[in-house]
CSV table of C-alpha atoms in Angstrom, one decimal:
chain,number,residue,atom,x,y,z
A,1,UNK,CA,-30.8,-12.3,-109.2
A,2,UNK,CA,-30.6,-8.3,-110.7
A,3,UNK,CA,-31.1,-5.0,-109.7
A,4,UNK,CA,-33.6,-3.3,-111.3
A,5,UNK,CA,-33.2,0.9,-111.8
A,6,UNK,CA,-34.6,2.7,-110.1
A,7,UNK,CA,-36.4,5.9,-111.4
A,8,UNK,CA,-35.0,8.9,-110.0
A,9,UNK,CA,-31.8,7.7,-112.3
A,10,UNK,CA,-33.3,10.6,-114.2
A,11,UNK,CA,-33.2,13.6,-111.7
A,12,UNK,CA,-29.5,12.2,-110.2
A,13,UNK,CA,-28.3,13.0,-114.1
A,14,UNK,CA,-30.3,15.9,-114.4
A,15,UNK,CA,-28.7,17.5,-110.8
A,16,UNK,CA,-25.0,16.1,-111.8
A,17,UNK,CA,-25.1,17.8,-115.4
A,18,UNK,CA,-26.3,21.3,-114.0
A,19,UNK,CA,-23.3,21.0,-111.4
A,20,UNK,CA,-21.0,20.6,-114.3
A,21,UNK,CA,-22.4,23.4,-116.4
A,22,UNK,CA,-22.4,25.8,-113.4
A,23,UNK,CA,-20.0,28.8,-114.0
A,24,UNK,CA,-19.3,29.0,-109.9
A,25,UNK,CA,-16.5,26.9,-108.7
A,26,UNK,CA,-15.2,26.4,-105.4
A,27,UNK,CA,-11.2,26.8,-105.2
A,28,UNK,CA,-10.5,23.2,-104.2
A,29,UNK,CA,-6.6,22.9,-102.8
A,30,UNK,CA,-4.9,21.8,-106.2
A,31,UNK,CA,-2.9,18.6,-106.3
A,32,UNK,CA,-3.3,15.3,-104.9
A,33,UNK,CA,-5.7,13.8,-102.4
A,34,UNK,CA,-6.9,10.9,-101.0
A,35,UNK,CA,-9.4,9.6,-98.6
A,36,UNK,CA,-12.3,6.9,-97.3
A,37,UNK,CA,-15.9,6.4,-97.4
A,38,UNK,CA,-18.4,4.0,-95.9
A,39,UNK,CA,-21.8,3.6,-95.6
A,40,UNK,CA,-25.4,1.6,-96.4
A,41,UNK,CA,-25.9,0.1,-100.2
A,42,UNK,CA,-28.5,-0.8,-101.8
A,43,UNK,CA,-30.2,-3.0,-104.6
A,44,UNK,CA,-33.7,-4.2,-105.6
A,45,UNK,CA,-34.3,-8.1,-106.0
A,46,UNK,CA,-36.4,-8.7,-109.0
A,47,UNK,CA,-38.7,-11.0,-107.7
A,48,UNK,CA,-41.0,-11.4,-110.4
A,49,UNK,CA,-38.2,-12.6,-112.5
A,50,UNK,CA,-37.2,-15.7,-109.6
A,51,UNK,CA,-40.7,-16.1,-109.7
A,52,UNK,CA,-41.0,-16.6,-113.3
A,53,UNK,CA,-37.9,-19.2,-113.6
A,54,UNK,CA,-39.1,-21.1,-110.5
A,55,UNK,CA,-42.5,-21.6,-112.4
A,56,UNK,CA,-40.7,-22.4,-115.6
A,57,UNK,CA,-39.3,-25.3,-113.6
A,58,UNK,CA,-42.8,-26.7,-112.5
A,59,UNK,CA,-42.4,-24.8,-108.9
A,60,UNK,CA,-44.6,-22.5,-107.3
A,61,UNK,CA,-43.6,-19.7,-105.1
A,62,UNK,CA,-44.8,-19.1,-101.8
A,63,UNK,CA,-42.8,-16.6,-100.4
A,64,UNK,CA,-39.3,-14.6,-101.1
A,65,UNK,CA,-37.3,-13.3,-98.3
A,66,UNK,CA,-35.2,-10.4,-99.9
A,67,UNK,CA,-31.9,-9.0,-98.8
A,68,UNK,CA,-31.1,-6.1,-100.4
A,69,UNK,CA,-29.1,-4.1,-97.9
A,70,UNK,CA,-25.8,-4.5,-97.1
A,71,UNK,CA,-22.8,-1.8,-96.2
A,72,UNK,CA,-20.5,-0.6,-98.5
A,73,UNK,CA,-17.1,1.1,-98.9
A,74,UNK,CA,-14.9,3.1,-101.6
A,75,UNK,CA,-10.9,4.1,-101.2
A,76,UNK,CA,-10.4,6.6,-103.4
A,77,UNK,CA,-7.2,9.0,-104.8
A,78,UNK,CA,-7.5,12.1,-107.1
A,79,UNK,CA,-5.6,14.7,-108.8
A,80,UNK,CA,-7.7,18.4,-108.6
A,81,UNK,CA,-6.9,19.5,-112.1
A,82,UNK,CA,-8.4,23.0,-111.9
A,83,UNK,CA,-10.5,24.8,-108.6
A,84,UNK,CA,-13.4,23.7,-111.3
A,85,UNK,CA,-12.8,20.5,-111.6
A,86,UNK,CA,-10.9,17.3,-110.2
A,87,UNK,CA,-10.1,13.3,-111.4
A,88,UNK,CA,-10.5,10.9,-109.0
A,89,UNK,CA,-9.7,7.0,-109.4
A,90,UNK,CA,-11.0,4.5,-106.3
A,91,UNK,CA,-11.7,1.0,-105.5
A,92,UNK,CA,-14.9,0.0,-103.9
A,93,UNK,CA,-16.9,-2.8,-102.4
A,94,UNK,CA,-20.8,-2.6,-102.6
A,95,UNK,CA,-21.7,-5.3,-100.1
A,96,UNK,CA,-23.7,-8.4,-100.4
A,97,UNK,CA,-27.1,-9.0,-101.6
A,98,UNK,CA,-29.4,-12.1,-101.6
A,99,UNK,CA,-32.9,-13.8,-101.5
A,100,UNK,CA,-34.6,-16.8,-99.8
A,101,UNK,CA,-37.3,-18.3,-102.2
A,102,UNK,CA,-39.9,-20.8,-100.9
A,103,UNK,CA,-41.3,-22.9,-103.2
A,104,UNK,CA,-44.6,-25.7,-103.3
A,105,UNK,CA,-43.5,-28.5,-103.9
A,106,UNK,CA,-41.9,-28.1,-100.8
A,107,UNK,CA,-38.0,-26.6,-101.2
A,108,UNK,CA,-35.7,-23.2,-101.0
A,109,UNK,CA,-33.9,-21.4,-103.7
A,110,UNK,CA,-31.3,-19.2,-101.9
A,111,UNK,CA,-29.2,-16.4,-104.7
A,112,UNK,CA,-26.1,-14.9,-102.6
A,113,UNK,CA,-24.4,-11.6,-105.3
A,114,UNK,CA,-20.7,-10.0,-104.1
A,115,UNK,CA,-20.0,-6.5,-105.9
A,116,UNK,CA,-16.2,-5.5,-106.1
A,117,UNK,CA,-14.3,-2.9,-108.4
A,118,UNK,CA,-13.0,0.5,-109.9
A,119,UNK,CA,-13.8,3.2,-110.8
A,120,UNK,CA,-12.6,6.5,-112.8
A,121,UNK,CA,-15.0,9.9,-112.1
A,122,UNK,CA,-14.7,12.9,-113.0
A,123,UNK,CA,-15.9,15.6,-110.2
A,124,UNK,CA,-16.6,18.7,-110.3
A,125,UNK,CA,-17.9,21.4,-107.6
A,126,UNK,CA,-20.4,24.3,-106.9
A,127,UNK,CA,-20.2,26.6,-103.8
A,128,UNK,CA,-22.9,26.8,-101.3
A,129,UNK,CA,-21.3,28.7,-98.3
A,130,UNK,CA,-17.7,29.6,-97.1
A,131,UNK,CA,-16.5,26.0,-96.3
A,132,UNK,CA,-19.7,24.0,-97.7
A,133,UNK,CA,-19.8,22.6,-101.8
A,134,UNK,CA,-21.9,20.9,-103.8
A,135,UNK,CA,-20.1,18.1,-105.9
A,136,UNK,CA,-21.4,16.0,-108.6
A,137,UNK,CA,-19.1,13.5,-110.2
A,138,UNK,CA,-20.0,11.1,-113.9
A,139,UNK,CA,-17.7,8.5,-114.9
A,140,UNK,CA,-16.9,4.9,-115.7
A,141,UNK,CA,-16.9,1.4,-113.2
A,142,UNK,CA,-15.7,-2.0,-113.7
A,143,UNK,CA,-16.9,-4.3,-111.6
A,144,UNK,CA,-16.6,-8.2,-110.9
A,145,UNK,CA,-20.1,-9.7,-109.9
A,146,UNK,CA,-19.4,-12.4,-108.1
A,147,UNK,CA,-23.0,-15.0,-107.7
A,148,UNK,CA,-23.8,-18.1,-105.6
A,149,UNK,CA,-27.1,-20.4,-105.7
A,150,UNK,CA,-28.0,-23.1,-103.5
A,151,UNK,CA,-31.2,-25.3,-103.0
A,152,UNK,CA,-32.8,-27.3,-100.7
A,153,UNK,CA,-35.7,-29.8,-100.9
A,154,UNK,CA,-36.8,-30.2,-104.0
A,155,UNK,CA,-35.6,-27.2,-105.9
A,156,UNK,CA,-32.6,-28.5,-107.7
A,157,UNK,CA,-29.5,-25.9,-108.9
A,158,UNK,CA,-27.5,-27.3,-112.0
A,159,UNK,CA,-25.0,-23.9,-112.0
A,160,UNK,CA,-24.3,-23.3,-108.4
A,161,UNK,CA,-21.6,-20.3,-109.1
A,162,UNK,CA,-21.0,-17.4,-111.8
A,163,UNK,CA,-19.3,-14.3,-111.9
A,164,UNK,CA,-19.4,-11.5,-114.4
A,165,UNK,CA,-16.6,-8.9,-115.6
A,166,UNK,CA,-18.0,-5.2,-117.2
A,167,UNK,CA,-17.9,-1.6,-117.5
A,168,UNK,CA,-21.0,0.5,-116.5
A,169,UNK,CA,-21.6,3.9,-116.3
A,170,UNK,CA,-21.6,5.7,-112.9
A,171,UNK,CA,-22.6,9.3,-111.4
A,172,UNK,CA,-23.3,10.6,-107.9
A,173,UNK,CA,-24.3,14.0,-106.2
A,174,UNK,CA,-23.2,15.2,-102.4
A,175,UNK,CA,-21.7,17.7,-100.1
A,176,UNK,CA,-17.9,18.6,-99.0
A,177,UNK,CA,-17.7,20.5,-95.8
A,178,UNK,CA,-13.9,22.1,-95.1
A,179,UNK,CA,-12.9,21.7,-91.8
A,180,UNK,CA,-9.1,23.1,-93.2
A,181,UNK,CA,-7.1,23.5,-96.3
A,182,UNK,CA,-6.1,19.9,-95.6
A,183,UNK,CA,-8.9,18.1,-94.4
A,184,UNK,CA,-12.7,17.8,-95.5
A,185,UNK,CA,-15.8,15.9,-95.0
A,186,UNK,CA,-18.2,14.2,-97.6
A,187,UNK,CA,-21.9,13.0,-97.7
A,188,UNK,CA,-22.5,11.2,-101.2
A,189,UNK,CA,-24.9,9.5,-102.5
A,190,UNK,CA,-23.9,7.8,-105.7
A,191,UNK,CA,-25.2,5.0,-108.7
A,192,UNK,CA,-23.4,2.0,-110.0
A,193,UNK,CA,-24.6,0.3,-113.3
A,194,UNK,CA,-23.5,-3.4,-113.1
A,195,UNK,CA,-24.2,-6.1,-115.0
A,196,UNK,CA,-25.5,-9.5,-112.5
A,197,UNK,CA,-23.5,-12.4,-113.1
A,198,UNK,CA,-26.8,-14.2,-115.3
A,199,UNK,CA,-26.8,-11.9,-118.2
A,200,UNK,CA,-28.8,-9.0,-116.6
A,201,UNK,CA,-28.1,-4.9,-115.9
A,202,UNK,CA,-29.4,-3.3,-112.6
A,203,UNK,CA,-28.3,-0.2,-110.3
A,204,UNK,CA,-26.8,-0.4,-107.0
A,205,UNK,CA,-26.9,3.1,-105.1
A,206,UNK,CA,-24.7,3.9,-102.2
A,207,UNK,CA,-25.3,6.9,-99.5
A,208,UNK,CA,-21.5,6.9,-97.7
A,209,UNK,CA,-20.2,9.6,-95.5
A,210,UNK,CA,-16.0,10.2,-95.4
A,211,UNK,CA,-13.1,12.3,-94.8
A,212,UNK,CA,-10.7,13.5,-97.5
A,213,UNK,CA,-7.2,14.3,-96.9
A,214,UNK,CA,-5.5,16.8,-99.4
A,215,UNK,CA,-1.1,17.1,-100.1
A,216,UNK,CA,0.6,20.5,-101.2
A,217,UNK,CA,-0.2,23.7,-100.7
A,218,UNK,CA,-3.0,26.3,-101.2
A,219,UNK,CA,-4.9,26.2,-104.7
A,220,UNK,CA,-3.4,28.2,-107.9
A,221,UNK,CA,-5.8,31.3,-108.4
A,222,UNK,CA,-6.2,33.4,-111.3
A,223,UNK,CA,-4.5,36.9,-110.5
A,224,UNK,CA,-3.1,39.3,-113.1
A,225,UNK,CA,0.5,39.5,-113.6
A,226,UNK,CA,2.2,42.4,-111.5
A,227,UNK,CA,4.1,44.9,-113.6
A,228,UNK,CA,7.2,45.3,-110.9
A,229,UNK,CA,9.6,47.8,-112.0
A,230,UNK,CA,13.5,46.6,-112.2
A,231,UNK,CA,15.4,46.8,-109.0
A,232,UNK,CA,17.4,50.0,-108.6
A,233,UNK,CA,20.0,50.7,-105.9
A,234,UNK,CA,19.9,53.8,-104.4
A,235,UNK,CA,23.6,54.7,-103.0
A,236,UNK,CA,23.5,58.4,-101.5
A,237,UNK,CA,26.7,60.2,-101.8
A,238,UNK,CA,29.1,61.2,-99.1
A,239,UNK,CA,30.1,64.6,-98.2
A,240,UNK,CA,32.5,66.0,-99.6
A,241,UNK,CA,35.8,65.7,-97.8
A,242,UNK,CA,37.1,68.9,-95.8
A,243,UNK,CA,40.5,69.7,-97.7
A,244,UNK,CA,43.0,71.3,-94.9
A,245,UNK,CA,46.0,72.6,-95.6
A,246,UNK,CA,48.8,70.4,-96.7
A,247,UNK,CA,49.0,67.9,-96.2
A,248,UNK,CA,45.4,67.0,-96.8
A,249,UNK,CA,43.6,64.5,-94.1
A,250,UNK,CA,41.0,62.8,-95.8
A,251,UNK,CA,37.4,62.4,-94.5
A,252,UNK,CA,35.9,59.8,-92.0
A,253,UNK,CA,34.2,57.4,-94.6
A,254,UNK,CA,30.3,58.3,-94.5
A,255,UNK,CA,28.0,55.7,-92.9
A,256,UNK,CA,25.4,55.1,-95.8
A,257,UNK,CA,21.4,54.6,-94.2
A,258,UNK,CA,20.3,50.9,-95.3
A,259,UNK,CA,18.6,50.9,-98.6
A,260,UNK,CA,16.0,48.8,-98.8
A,261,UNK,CA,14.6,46.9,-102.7
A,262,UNK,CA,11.0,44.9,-102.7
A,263,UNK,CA,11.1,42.6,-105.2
A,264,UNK,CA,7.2,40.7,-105.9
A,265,UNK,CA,7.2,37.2,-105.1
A,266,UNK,CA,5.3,36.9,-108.3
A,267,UNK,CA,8.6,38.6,-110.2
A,268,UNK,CA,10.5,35.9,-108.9
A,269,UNK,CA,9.0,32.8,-108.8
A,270,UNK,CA,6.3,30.6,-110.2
A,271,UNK,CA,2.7,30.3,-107.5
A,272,UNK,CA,3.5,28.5,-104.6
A,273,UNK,CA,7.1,27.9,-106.1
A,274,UNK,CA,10.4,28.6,-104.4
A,275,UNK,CA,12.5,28.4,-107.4
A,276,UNK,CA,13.5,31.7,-109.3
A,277,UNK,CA,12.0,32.3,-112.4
A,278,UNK,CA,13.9,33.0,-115.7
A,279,UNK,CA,12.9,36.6,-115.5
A,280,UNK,CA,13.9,36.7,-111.4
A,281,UNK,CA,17.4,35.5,-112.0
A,282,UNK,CA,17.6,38.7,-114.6
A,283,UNK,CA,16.2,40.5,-111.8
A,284,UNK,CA,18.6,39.6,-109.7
A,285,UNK,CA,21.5,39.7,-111.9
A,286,UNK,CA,20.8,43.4,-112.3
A,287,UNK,CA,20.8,44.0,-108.7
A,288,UNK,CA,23.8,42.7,-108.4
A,289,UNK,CA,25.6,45.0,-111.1
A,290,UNK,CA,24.3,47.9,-109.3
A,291,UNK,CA,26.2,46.9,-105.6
A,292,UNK,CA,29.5,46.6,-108.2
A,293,UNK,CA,32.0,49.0,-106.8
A,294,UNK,CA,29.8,49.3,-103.9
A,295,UNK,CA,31.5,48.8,-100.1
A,296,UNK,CA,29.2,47.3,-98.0
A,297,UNK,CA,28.9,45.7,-94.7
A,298,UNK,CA,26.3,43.3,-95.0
A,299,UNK,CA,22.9,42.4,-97.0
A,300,UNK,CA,19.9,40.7,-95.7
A,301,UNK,CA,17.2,38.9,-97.6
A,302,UNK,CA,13.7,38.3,-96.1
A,303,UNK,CA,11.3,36.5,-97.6
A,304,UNK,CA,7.2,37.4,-96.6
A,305,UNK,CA,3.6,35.8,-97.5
A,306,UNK,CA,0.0,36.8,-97.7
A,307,UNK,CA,-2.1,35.6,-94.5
A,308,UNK,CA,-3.8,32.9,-97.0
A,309,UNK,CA,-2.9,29.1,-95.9
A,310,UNK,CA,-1.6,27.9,-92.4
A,311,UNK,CA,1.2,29.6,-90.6
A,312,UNK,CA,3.4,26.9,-90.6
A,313,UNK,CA,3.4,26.6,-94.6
A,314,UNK,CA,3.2,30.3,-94.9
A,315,UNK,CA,6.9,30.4,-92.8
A,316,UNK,CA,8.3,27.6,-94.6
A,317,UNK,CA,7.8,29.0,-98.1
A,318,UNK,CA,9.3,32.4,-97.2
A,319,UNK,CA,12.2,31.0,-95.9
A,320,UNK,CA,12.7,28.6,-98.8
A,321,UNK,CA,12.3,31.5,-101.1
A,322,UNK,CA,14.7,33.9,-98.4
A,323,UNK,CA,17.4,30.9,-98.9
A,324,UNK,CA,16.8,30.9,-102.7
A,325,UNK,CA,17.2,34.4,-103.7
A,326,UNK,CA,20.5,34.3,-101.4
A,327,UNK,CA,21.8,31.4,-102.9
A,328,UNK,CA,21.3,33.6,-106.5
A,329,UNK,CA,23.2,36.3,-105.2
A,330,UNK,CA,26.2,33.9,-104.1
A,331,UNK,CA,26.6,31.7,-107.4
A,332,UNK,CA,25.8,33.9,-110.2
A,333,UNK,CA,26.4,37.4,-108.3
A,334,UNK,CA,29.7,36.6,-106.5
A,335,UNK,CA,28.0,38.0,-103.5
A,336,UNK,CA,30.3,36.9,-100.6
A,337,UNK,CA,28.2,34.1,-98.5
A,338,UNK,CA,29.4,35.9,-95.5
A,339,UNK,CA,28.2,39.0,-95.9
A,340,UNK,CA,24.3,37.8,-96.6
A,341,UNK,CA,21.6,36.4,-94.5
A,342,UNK,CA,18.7,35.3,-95.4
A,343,UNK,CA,15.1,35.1,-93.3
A,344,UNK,CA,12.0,33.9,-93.7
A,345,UNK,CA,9.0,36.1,-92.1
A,346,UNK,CA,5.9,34.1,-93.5
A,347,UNK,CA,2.7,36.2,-93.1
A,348,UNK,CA,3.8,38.5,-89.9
A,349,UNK,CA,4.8,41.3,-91.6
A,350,UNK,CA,2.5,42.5,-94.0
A,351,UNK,CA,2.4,45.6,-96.2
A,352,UNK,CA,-1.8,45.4,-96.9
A,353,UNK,CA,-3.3,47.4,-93.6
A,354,UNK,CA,-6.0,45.4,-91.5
A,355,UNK,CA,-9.2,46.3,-93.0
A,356,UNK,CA,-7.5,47.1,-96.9
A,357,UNK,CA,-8.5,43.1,-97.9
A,358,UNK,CA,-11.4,42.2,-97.0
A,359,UNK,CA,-12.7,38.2,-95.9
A,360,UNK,CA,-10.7,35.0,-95.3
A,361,UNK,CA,-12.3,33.0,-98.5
A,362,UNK,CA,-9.3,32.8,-101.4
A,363,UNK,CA,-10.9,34.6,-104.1
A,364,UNK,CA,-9.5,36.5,-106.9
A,365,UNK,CA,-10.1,39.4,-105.6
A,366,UNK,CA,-8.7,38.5,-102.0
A,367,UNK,CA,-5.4,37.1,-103.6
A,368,UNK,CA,-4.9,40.2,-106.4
A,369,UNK,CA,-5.7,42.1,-103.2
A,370,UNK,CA,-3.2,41.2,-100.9
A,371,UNK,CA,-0.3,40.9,-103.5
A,372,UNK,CA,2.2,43.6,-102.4
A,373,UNK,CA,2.5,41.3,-99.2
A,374,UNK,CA,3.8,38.4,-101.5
A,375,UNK,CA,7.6,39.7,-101.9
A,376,UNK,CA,11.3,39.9,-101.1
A,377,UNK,CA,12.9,42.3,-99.5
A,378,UNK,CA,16.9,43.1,-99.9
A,379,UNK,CA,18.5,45.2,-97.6
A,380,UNK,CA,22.2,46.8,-98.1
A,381,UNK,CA,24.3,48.3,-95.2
A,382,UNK,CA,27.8,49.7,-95.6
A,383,UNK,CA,30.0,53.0,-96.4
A,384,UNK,CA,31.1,55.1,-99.0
């Protein structure tokens, strides 16, 4: 029992390899994922090949009953090494397949085949729409054949069970619809070369449909480095002091207005990163020489996002970077803890006016676009 190929082998390679070469790519969330897919296989008997062994062994065949669908399932992990272009690793289970053969003199042959393995693809994608990409994935299976034949009448089986270990190629085309930044759909429709537990290499193709759950935050894009000029502290003097006549009475001290610094988020830290970069801390470090000799009341550190990603990861990440910079100023500033907050704003208090970035897709031009709202912001109050 072996499945033959099937001939649009040819167009399926033809459709994954100009996916590949395509210079679009949609920007996939980066990092891990993981997901499920289930749906009808399928494989074609060759039936002139029972045929021919039954008449080697003096029997005639009357009739074959094929069955050569069954329902199939993958689990699959990957790791998306680049918006172009992911690795994914899975185990899947193509179903069982089988055949009834009636022979003259009077008898059955019955063939029973289990498929079972791994696999290693690489995917890459092409975008169609906002939310909806084309994938295309090649890459390598190894599967365990697993065969059974039984008899009745006069047909008589001399090998009953086999099973068969190998590596075959595989490739597949579909669609990924994103419902989120976390979740997605896929359609598929994929080949697996395996070699039939009797010496023999057929195809088994699979059309599945399931869900895809992705870890971690937005995607890295490609943005140009900011050029952000060093943090300066602006202290404005006090009046002068009214001299009156001896013996002097000094002046009320001068409430200084609250100076304000933005520092870039991309100054600071690494994308989607919360620790400060070797060129932040320097940052940092200089801001802190200028408050020397400085009385002041109190500092607060807020950290802000662009609107890109969810709200909730958006807040989380601006506090986590609020916290950091503060943390900075403590250790390596001597910054008194008590005299510094730190608050994290998210995405509710951009600088970028509605209308100044336009769309909701992350693109380059989206992300370079709304990077003045990707920042800290250090605020000093106190008296001179």
């Amino acid at each position: 029992m072996t499945p033959t190929t099937h001939k649009s082998a040819g167009a399926l390679s033809l459709l994954t390899l100009a996916l590949f070469a395509s210079p679009m790519a949609l920007a996939q969330q980066s990092g891990w994922y993981g997901g499920a897919s289930a749906g009808r296989t399928g494989a074609e008997i060759d039936d002139a090949r029972i045929t021919s062994g039954l008449l080697g062994q003096g029997f005639n065949t009357t009739s074959i009953e094929d069955r050569d669908r069954s329902t199939g399932f993958k689990l699959f992990g990957g790791y998306q090494l680049s918006p172009h272009f992911a690795l994914e690793g899975g185990y899947f289970d193509l179903g069982k397949f089988g055949y009834t053969a009636h022979t003259d003199p009077a008898g059955t042959l019955n063939g029973e085949m289990r498929v079972k393995g791994l696999n290693l693809d690489l995917v890459g994608t092409l975008p169609l729409t906002g939310k909806l990409s084309a994938i295309g994935r090649v890459g390598v299976n190894y599967s365990r054949v697993n065969a059974r034949l039984s008899s009745t009448g006069a047909v008589n089986v001399s090998n009953p069970t086999a099973s068969k270990n190998g590596a075959n190629a595989k490739y597949g085309v579909g669609l990924n619809y994103a419902f989120s930044d976390a979740v997605a759909m896929r359609l598929e429709v994929e080949r697996y070369r395996v070699n039939d537990a009797i010496g023999n290499k057929g195809d088994i193709d699979m059309v599945s449909v399931g869900l895809v759950y992705r870890f971690g935050g937005p995607a890295p894009q490609p943005v140009a480095r900011a050029v952000v000029p060093e943090p300066v502290l602006v202290v404005v003097p006090s009046p002068a002091t009214v001299q009156a006549p001896p013996p002097p009475v000094p002046a009320a001290p001068a409430v200084i207005a609250p100076k304000r610094v933005s520092l870039s988020a991309e100054s600071l830290f690494g994308f989607d990163a919360n620790t400060v970069k070797p060129e932040g801390r320097m940052a940092l470090d200089q801001f802190a020489r200028d408050l020397s000799g400085t009385t002041y009341e109190s500092i607060s550190v807020e950290g802000h996002t662009d609107r890109l990603g969810s709200e909730a990861y958006n807040q989380r990440l601006s506090e986590q970077r609020a916290a950091a910079v503060k943390s900075h100023l403590v250790t390596t500033g001597k910054i008194d803890a008590g005299k510094i907050s730190a608050v994290g704003r998210g995405e509710t208090q951009p600088v970028t006016k509605p209308g100044d970035c336009q769309g909701n897709q992350r693109t380059t031009a989206l992300v370079a676009c709304l990077q003045p709202d990707r920042r800290v912001d250090v605020e000093v109050t106190g008296t001179r």
